[in-house]
Short mmCIF file of C-alpha atoms in Angstrom, two decimals:
data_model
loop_
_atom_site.label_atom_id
_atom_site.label_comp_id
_atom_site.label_asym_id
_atom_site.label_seq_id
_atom_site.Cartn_x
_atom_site.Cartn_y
_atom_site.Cartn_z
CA UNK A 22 42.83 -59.80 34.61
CA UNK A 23 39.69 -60.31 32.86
CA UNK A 24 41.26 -60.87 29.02
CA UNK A 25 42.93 -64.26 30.63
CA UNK A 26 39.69 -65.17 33.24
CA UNK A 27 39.34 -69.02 31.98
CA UNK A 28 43.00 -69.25 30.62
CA UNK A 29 45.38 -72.22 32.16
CA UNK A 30 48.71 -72.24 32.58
CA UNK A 31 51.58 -75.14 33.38
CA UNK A 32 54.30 -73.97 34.55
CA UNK A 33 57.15 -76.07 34.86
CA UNK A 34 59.92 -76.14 37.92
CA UNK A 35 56.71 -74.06 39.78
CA UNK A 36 58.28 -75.14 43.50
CA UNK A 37 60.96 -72.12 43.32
CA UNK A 38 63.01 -69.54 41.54
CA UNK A 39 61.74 -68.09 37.99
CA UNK A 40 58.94 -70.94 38.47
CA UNK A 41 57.56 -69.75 41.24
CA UNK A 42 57.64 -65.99 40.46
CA UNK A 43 56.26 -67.18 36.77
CA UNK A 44 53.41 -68.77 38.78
CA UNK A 45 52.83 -66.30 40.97
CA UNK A 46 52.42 -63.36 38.31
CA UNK A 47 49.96 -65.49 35.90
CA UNK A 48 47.65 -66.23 38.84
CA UNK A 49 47.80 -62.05 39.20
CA UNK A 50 46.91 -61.68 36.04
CA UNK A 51 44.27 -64.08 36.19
CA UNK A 52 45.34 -67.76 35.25
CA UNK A 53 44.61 -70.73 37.12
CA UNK A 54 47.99 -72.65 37.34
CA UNK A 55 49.49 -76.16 37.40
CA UNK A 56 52.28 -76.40 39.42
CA UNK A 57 54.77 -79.00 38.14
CA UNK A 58 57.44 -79.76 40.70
CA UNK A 59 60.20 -82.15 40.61
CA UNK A 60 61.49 -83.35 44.08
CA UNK A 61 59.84 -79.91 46.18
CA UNK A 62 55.69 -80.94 46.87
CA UNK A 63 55.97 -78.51 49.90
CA UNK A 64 57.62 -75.69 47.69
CA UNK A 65 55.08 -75.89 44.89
CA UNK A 66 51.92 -76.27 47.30
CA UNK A 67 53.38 -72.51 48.95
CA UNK A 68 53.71 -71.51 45.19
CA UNK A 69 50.08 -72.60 44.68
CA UNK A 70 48.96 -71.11 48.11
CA UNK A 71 50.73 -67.58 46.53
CA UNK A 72 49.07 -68.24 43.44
CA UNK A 73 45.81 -68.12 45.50
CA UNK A 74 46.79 -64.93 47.03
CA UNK A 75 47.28 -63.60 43.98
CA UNK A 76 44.23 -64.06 42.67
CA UNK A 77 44.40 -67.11 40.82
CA UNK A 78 43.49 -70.46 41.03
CA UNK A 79 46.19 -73.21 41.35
CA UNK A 80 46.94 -76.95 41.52
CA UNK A 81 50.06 -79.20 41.92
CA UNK A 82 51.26 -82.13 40.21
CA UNK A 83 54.78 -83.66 40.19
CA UNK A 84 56.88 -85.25 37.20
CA UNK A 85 60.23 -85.84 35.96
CA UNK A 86 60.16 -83.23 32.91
CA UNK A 87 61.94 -85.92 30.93
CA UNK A 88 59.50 -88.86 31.53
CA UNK A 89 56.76 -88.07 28.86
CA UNK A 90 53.90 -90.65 30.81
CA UNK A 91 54.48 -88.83 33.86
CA UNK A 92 54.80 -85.39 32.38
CA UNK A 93 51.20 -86.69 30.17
CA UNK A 94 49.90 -86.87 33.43
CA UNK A 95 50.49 -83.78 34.52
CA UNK A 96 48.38 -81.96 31.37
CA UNK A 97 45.79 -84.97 32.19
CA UNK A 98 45.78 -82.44 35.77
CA UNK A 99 45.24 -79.25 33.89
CA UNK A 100 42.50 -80.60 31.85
CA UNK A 101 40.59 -82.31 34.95
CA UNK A 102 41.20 -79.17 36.91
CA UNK A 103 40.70 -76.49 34.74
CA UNK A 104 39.11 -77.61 31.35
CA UNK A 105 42.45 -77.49 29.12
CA UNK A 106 45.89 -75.93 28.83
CA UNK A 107 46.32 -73.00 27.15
CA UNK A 108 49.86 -71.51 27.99
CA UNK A 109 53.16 -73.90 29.27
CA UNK A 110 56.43 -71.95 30.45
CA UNK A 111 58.46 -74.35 30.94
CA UNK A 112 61.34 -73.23 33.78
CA UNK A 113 62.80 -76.56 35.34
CA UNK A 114 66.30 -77.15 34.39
CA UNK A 115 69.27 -78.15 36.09
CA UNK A 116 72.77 -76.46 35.45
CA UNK A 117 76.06 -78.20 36.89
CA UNK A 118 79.13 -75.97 36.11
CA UNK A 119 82.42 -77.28 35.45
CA UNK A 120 85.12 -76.61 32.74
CA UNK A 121 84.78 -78.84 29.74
CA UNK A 122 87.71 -80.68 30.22
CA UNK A 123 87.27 -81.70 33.73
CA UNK A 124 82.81 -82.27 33.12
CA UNK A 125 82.05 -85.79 34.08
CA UNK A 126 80.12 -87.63 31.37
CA UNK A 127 77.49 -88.88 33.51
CA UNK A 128 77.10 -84.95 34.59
CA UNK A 129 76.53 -83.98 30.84
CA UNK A 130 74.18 -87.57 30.01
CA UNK A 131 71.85 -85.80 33.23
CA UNK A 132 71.87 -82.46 31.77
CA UNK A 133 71.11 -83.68 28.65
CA UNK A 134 68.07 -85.39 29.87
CA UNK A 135 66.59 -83.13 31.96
CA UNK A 136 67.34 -79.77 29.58
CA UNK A 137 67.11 -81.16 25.91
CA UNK A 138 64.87 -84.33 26.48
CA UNK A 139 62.91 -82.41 29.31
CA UNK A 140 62.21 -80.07 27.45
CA UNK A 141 61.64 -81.24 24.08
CA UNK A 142 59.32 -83.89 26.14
CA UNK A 143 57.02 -80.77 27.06
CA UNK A 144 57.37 -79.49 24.10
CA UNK A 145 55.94 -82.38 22.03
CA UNK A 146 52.98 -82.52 24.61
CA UNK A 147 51.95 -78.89 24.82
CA UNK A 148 52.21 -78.88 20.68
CA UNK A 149 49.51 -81.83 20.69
CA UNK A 150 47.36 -80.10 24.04
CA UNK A 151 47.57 -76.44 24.29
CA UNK A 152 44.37 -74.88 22.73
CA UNK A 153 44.62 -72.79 20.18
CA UNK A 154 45.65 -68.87 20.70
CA UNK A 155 47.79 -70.19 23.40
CA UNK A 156 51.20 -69.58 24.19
CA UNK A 157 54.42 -72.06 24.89
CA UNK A 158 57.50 -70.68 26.84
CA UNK A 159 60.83 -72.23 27.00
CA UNK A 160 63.75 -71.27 29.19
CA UNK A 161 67.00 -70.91 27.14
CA UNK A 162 69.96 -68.68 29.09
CA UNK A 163 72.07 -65.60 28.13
CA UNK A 164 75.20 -67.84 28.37
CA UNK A 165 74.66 -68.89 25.07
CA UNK A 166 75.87 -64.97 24.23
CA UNK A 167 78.20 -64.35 27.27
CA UNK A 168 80.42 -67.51 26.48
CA UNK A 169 81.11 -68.00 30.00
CA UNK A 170 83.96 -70.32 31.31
CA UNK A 171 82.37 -73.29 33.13
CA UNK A 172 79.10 -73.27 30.95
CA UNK A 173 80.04 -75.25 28.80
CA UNK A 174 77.48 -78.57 29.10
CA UNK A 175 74.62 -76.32 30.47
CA UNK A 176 74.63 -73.42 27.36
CA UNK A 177 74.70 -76.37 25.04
CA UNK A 178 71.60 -77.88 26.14
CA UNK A 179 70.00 -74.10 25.95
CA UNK A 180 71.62 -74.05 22.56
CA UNK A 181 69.67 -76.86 21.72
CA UNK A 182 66.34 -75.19 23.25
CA UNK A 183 66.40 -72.27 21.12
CA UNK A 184 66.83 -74.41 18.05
CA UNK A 185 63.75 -76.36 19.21
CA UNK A 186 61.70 -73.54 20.15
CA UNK A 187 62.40 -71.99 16.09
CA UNK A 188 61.71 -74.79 14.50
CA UNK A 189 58.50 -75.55 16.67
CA UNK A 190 57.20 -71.94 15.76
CA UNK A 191 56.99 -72.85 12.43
CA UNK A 192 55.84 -76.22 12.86
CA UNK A 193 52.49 -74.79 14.27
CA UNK A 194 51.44 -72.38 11.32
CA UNK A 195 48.35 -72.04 11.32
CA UNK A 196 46.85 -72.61 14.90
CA UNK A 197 47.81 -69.04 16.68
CA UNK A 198 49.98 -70.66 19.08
CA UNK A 199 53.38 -68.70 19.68
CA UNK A 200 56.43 -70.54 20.41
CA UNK A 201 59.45 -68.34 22.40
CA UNK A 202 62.13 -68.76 24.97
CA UNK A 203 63.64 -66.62 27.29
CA UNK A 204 67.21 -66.32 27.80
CA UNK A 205 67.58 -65.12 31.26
CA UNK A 206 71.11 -63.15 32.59
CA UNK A 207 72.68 -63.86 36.00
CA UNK A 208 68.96 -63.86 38.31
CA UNK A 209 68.90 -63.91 41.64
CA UNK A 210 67.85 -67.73 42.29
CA UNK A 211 68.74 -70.70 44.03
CA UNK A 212 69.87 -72.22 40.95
CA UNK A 213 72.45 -69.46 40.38
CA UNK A 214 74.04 -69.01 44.08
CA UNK A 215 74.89 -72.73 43.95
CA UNK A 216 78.35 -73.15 44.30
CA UNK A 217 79.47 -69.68 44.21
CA UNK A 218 81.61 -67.48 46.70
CA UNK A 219 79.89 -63.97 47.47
CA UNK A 220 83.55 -62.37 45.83
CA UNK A 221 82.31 -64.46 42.70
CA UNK A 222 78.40 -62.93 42.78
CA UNK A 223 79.55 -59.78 43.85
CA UNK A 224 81.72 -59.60 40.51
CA UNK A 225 79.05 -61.17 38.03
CA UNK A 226 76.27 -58.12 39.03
CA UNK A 227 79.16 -55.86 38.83
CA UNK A 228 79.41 -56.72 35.05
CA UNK A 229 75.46 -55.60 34.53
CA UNK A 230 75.21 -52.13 32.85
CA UNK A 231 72.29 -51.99 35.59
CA UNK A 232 75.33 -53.06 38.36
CA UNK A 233 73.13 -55.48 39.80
CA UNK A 234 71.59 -59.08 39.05
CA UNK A 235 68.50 -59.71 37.71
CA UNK A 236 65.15 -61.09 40.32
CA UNK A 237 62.97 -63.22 39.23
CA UNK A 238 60.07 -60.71 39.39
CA UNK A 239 62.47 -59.71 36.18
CA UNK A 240 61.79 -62.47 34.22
CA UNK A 241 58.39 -62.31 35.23
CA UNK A 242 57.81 -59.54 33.17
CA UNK A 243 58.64 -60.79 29.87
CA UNK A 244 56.76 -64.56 30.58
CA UNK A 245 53.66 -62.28 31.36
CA UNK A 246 54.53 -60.58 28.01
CA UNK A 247 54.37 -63.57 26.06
CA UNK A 248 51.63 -65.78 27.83
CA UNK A 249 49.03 -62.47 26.89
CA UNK A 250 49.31 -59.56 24.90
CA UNK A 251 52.87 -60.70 23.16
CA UNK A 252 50.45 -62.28 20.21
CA UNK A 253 52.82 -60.83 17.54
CA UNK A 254 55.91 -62.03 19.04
CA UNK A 255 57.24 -65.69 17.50
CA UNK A 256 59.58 -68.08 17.49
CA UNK A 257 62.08 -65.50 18.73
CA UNK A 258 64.54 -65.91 21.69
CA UNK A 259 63.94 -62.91 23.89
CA UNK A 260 67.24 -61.95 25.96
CA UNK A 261 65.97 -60.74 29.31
CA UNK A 262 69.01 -59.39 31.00
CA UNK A 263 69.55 -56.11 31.97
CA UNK A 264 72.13 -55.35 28.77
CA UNK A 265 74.56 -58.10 29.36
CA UNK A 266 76.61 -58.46 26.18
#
Protein backbone atom coordinates (compact mmCIF):
# COMPACT_ATOMS: atom_id res chain seq x y z
CA UNK A 1 0.00 0.00 0.00
CA UNK A 2 2.60 2.40 0.83
CA UNK A 3 4.42 2.60 -2.93
CA UNK A 4 0.85 4.25 -4.13
CA UNK A 5 0.09 6.35 -0.51
CA UNK A 6 -0.57 9.91 -2.35
CA UNK A 7 -1.47 8.33 -5.80
CA UNK A 8 -5.14 9.26 -7.39
CA UNK A 9 -7.09 7.41 -9.40
CA UNK A 10 -10.42 8.12 -11.78
CA UNK A 11 -12.08 5.50 -12.48
CA UNK A 12 -14.68 5.65 -14.92
CA UNK A 13 -18.33 3.73 -14.83
CA UNK A 14 -17.18 3.47 -10.75
CA UNK A 15 -21.20 2.94 -9.74
CA UNK A 16 -20.99 -0.98 -10.70
CA UNK A 17 -19.50 -3.95 -12.42
CA UNK A 18 -15.57 -3.92 -13.40
CA UNK A 19 -15.87 -0.11 -12.11
CA UNK A 20 -16.70 -0.78 -8.96
CA UNK A 21 -14.43 -3.81 -8.31
CA UNK A 22 -11.57 -1.51 -10.16
CA UNK A 23 -12.39 1.04 -7.42
CA UNK A 24 -12.59 -1.02 -4.79
CA UNK A 25 -9.07 -2.83 -5.29
CA UNK A 26 -7.06 0.64 -5.88
CA UNK A 27 -8.44 2.05 -2.63
CA UNK A 28 -6.86 -1.54 -1.13
CA UNK A 29 -3.92 -0.87 -2.46
CA UNK A 30 -3.84 2.51 -1.35
CA UNK A 31 -5.36 5.12 -3.89
CA UNK A 32 -7.75 7.68 -3.14
CA UNK A 33 -10.45 7.40 -5.93
CA UNK A 34 -12.85 9.48 -8.06
CA UNK A 35 -15.82 7.86 -8.72
CA UNK A 36 -17.28 8.85 -12.11
CA UNK A 37 -20.83 7.64 -12.50
CA UNK A 38 -23.22 8.14 -15.22
CA UNK A 39 -26.98 7.89 -14.23
CA UNK A 40 -26.14 5.62 -10.60
CA UNK A 41 -25.09 8.61 -7.65
CA UNK A 42 -26.36 5.98 -5.07
CA UNK A 43 -24.23 3.11 -6.73
CA UNK A 44 -21.00 5.08 -6.89
CA UNK A 45 -21.42 6.73 -3.28
CA UNK A 46 -21.63 2.59 -1.97
CA UNK A 47 -18.54 2.15 -4.32
CA UNK A 48 -16.88 5.10 -2.54
CA UNK A 49 -18.20 3.95 0.96
CA UNK A 50 -16.27 0.32 -0.14
CA UNK A 51 -13.48 2.24 -1.24
CA UNK A 52 -13.35 3.58 2.37
CA UNK A 53 -13.50 0.18 3.74
CA UNK A 54 -10.86 -0.71 1.85
CA UNK A 55 -8.61 1.53 2.93
CA UNK A 56 -8.72 4.24 0.60
CA UNK A 57 -9.97 7.47 0.28
CA UNK A 58 -12.79 8.22 -2.26
CA UNK A 59 -15.01 10.88 -3.88
CA UNK A 60 -17.87 10.99 -6.48
CA UNK A 61 -18.54 13.02 -9.37
CA UNK A 62 -20.95 12.38 -12.30
CA UNK A 63 -20.50 13.01 -16.20
CA UNK A 64 -21.49 11.88 -19.48
CA UNK A 65 -17.99 10.23 -20.59
CA UNK A 66 -18.64 11.79 -23.96
CA UNK A 67 -19.24 15.45 -22.87
CA UNK A 68 -15.55 16.70 -22.49
CA UNK A 69 -16.78 20.08 -20.10
CA UNK A 70 -18.49 17.79 -17.91
CA UNK A 71 -15.97 15.00 -17.98
CA UNK A 72 -13.16 18.37 -17.38
CA UNK A 73 -15.02 18.72 -14.42
CA UNK A 74 -14.70 15.68 -13.10
CA UNK A 75 -10.50 15.81 -13.13
CA UNK A 76 -11.22 19.57 -11.80
CA UNK A 77 -12.70 16.93 -8.64
CA UNK A 78 -9.58 14.88 -8.46
CA UNK A 79 -7.35 17.79 -8.36
CA UNK A 80 -9.49 19.76 -5.59
CA UNK A 81 -9.79 16.54 -3.70
CA UNK A 82 -6.72 14.93 -3.91
CA UNK A 83 -3.94 17.24 -5.40
CA UNK A 84 -3.87 15.67 -9.10
CA UNK A 85 -4.62 12.56 -11.13
CA UNK A 86 -2.24 10.16 -11.56
CA UNK A 87 -3.92 6.89 -12.95
CA UNK A 88 -7.59 6.88 -15.14
CA UNK A 89 -9.16 3.32 -15.97
CA UNK A 90 -11.62 4.12 -17.82
CA UNK A 91 -14.63 1.19 -17.56
CA UNK A 92 -18.03 2.92 -18.62
CA UNK A 93 -19.30 1.66 -21.82
CA UNK A 94 -22.48 0.61 -23.07
CA UNK A 95 -22.95 -2.59 -25.32
CA UNK A 96 -26.43 -3.16 -27.20
CA UNK A 97 -26.33 -6.54 -29.07
CA UNK A 98 -28.06 -7.14 -32.18
CA UNK A 99 -27.06 -8.74 -35.58
CA UNK A 100 -25.69 -6.26 -38.03
CA UNK A 101 -28.33 -6.39 -40.32
CA UNK A 102 -31.19 -5.85 -38.05
CA UNK A 103 -28.81 -2.87 -35.60
CA UNK A 104 -30.77 0.30 -35.60
CA UNK A 105 -28.66 3.29 -36.65
CA UNK A 106 -29.53 5.41 -33.86
CA UNK A 107 -28.33 2.21 -31.61
CA UNK A 108 -24.83 2.30 -33.36
CA UNK A 109 -24.71 6.67 -33.47
CA UNK A 110 -25.14 5.97 -29.19
CA UNK A 111 -22.54 3.42 -29.07
CA UNK A 112 -20.42 5.33 -30.99
CA UNK A 113 -20.62 8.20 -28.67
CA UNK A 114 -20.40 6.81 -25.57
CA UNK A 115 -17.46 4.00 -26.53
CA UNK A 116 -15.27 5.83 -29.23
CA UNK A 117 -16.04 9.57 -28.36
CA UNK A 118 -16.30 8.62 -24.55
CA UNK A 119 -13.51 7.35 -24.52
CA UNK A 120 -11.27 9.14 -26.72
CA UNK A 121 -12.87 12.28 -24.65
CA UNK A 122 -10.99 10.80 -21.46
CA UNK A 123 -8.38 10.01 -23.22
CA UNK A 124 -7.47 13.49 -24.54
CA UNK A 125 -8.00 14.82 -20.88
CA UNK A 126 -5.99 12.34 -18.85
CA UNK A 127 -3.04 12.83 -21.74
CA UNK A 128 -3.08 16.73 -20.85
CA UNK A 129 -3.71 15.95 -16.63
CA UNK A 130 -2.31 12.77 -15.41
CA UNK A 131 1.12 13.45 -13.74
CA UNK A 132 3.85 11.98 -14.90
CA UNK A 133 4.76 8.11 -13.98
CA UNK A 134 1.10 7.62 -14.11
CA UNK A 135 -0.87 5.15 -15.72
CA UNK A 136 -4.11 5.34 -18.27
CA UNK A 137 -6.43 2.23 -18.64
CA UNK A 138 -8.89 1.69 -21.31
CA UNK A 139 -11.50 -1.02 -21.57
CA UNK A 140 -11.42 -2.77 -25.01
CA UNK A 141 -13.28 -6.52 -25.03
CA UNK A 142 -12.19 -10.05 -26.09
CA UNK A 143 -14.93 -9.94 -28.80
CA UNK A 144 -12.71 -8.27 -30.94
CA UNK A 145 -10.88 -12.03 -31.03
CA UNK A 146 -13.98 -14.27 -30.43
CA UNK A 147 -15.94 -12.75 -33.49
CA UNK A 148 -19.11 -13.26 -31.83
CA UNK A 149 -22.54 -13.09 -33.67
CA UNK A 150 -24.47 -10.05 -32.36
CA UNK A 151 -21.25 -7.96 -31.55
CA UNK A 152 -21.03 -6.50 -34.24
CA UNK A 153 -21.52 -2.42 -33.38
CA UNK A 154 -20.10 -2.94 -29.80
CA UNK A 155 -16.47 -4.86 -30.89
CA UNK A 156 -16.14 -2.11 -33.42
CA UNK A 157 -16.13 0.65 -31.08
CA UNK A 158 -13.47 -1.57 -28.88
CA UNK A 159 -11.72 -1.97 -32.18
CA UNK A 160 -11.44 1.54 -32.32
CA UNK A 161 -10.18 1.73 -28.50
CA UNK A 162 -7.29 -0.39 -28.98
CA UNK A 163 -6.20 1.61 -31.98
CA UNK A 164 -6.45 4.72 -29.75
CA UNK A 165 -4.84 3.35 -26.82
CA UNK A 166 -1.47 2.32 -29.44
CA UNK A 167 -1.25 5.25 -30.93
CA UNK A 168 -1.62 7.29 -27.56
CA UNK A 169 1.34 5.14 -26.10
CA UNK A 170 3.50 6.52 -28.43
CA UNK A 171 2.20 9.87 -28.46
CA UNK A 172 3.45 10.29 -24.79
CA UNK A 173 7.25 9.31 -25.21
CA UNK A 174 8.93 10.71 -22.99
CA UNK A 175 6.75 11.44 -19.81
CA UNK A 176 6.60 7.70 -18.14
CA UNK A 177 3.02 7.49 -18.58
CA UNK A 178 1.80 3.94 -19.87
CA UNK A 179 -1.08 3.69 -22.07
CA UNK A 180 -3.02 -0.07 -22.12
CA UNK A 181 -6.43 -1.57 -22.40
CA UNK A 182 -7.91 -4.51 -21.22
CA UNK A 183 -9.90 -6.77 -23.22
CA UNK A 184 -12.09 -8.49 -20.82
CA UNK A 185 -13.89 -12.25 -21.72
CA UNK A 186 -17.52 -13.04 -20.80
CA UNK A 187 -17.41 -11.37 -16.74
CA UNK A 188 -19.87 -11.81 -14.54
CA UNK A 189 -21.59 -8.18 -14.65
CA UNK A 190 -24.68 -6.48 -15.08
CA UNK A 191 -23.65 -5.36 -18.37
CA UNK A 192 -23.22 -8.96 -19.60
CA UNK A 193 -26.54 -10.75 -18.12
CA UNK A 194 -28.57 -8.13 -20.00
CA UNK A 195 -30.72 -9.71 -22.27
CA UNK A 196 -29.61 -13.17 -21.95
CA UNK A 197 -31.48 -16.53 -21.08
CA UNK A 198 -29.60 -18.62 -18.26
CA UNK A 199 -29.45 -21.67 -21.30
CA UNK A 200 -27.48 -18.79 -23.18
CA UNK A 201 -24.92 -17.94 -19.97
CA UNK A 202 -24.83 -21.33 -19.02
CA UNK A 203 -23.33 -22.14 -22.63
CA UNK A 204 -20.91 -19.02 -22.94
CA UNK A 205 -18.89 -20.19 -19.40
CA UNK A 206 -19.11 -23.59 -20.76
CA UNK A 207 -16.83 -22.44 -23.69
CA UNK A 208 -14.00 -21.14 -20.96
CA UNK A 209 -11.04 -23.61 -20.76
CA UNK A 210 -11.57 -22.56 -16.93
CA UNK A 211 -15.60 -23.76 -17.54
CA UNK A 212 -16.70 -20.79 -15.89
CA UNK A 213 -17.05 -16.86 -16.50
CA UNK A 214 -14.84 -14.46 -15.47
CA UNK A 215 -15.76 -11.91 -11.93
CA UNK A 216 -14.86 -8.79 -11.85
CA UNK A 217 -12.40 -9.32 -8.94
CA UNK A 218 -10.74 -10.96 -12.36
CA UNK A 219 -10.22 -8.01 -14.07
CA UNK A 220 -9.24 -6.45 -11.04
CA UNK A 221 -6.16 -8.11 -11.08
CA UNK A 222 -4.69 -7.02 -14.22
CA UNK A 223 -6.03 -3.00 -13.70
CA UNK A 224 -4.03 -3.31 -10.33
CA UNK A 225 -1.20 -4.68 -12.56
CA UNK A 226 -1.06 -1.82 -14.70
CA UNK A 227 -2.04 1.22 -12.39
CA UNK A 228 1.46 0.04 -10.16
CA UNK A 229 4.14 -2.21 -10.69
CA UNK A 230 3.15 -2.93 -14.64
CA UNK A 231 5.80 0.14 -15.42
CA UNK A 232 7.28 -1.94 -18.32
CA UNK A 233 4.10 -2.85 -19.84
CA UNK A 234 2.91 -0.31 -22.95
CA UNK A 235 0.67 0.40 -25.33
CA UNK A 236 -0.28 -3.28 -25.38
CA UNK A 237 -3.87 -4.73 -25.27
CA UNK A 238 -3.83 -7.22 -22.44
CA UNK A 239 -6.54 -10.12 -23.03
CA UNK A 240 -7.84 -10.95 -19.57
CA UNK A 241 -9.96 -13.97 -20.10
CA UNK A 242 -9.45 -17.12 -18.77
CA UNK A 243 -7.99 -18.65 -22.38
CA UNK A 244 -10.88 -17.79 -24.54
CA UNK A 245 -9.70 -18.11 -28.14
Amino acid sequence: MSNNAGRVAIVSGGSGGIGRASAERLGADGFSVVVHYAGGKDRAEETATAVARAGGRATVAGADVADEAAMAAVFDAADREFGGVDVVVHTAGIMPLAPVAQLDLETLDRILRTNVRGTFVVDQLAAQRVRDGGAIINFSTSVTRLQIPGYGAYAASKGAVEALTLILARELRGRDITVNAIAPGPTATPLFFEGKSQQAIDQIAALNPMGRLGTPEDITEAVAFLAGPARWVNGQVLYVNGGAA
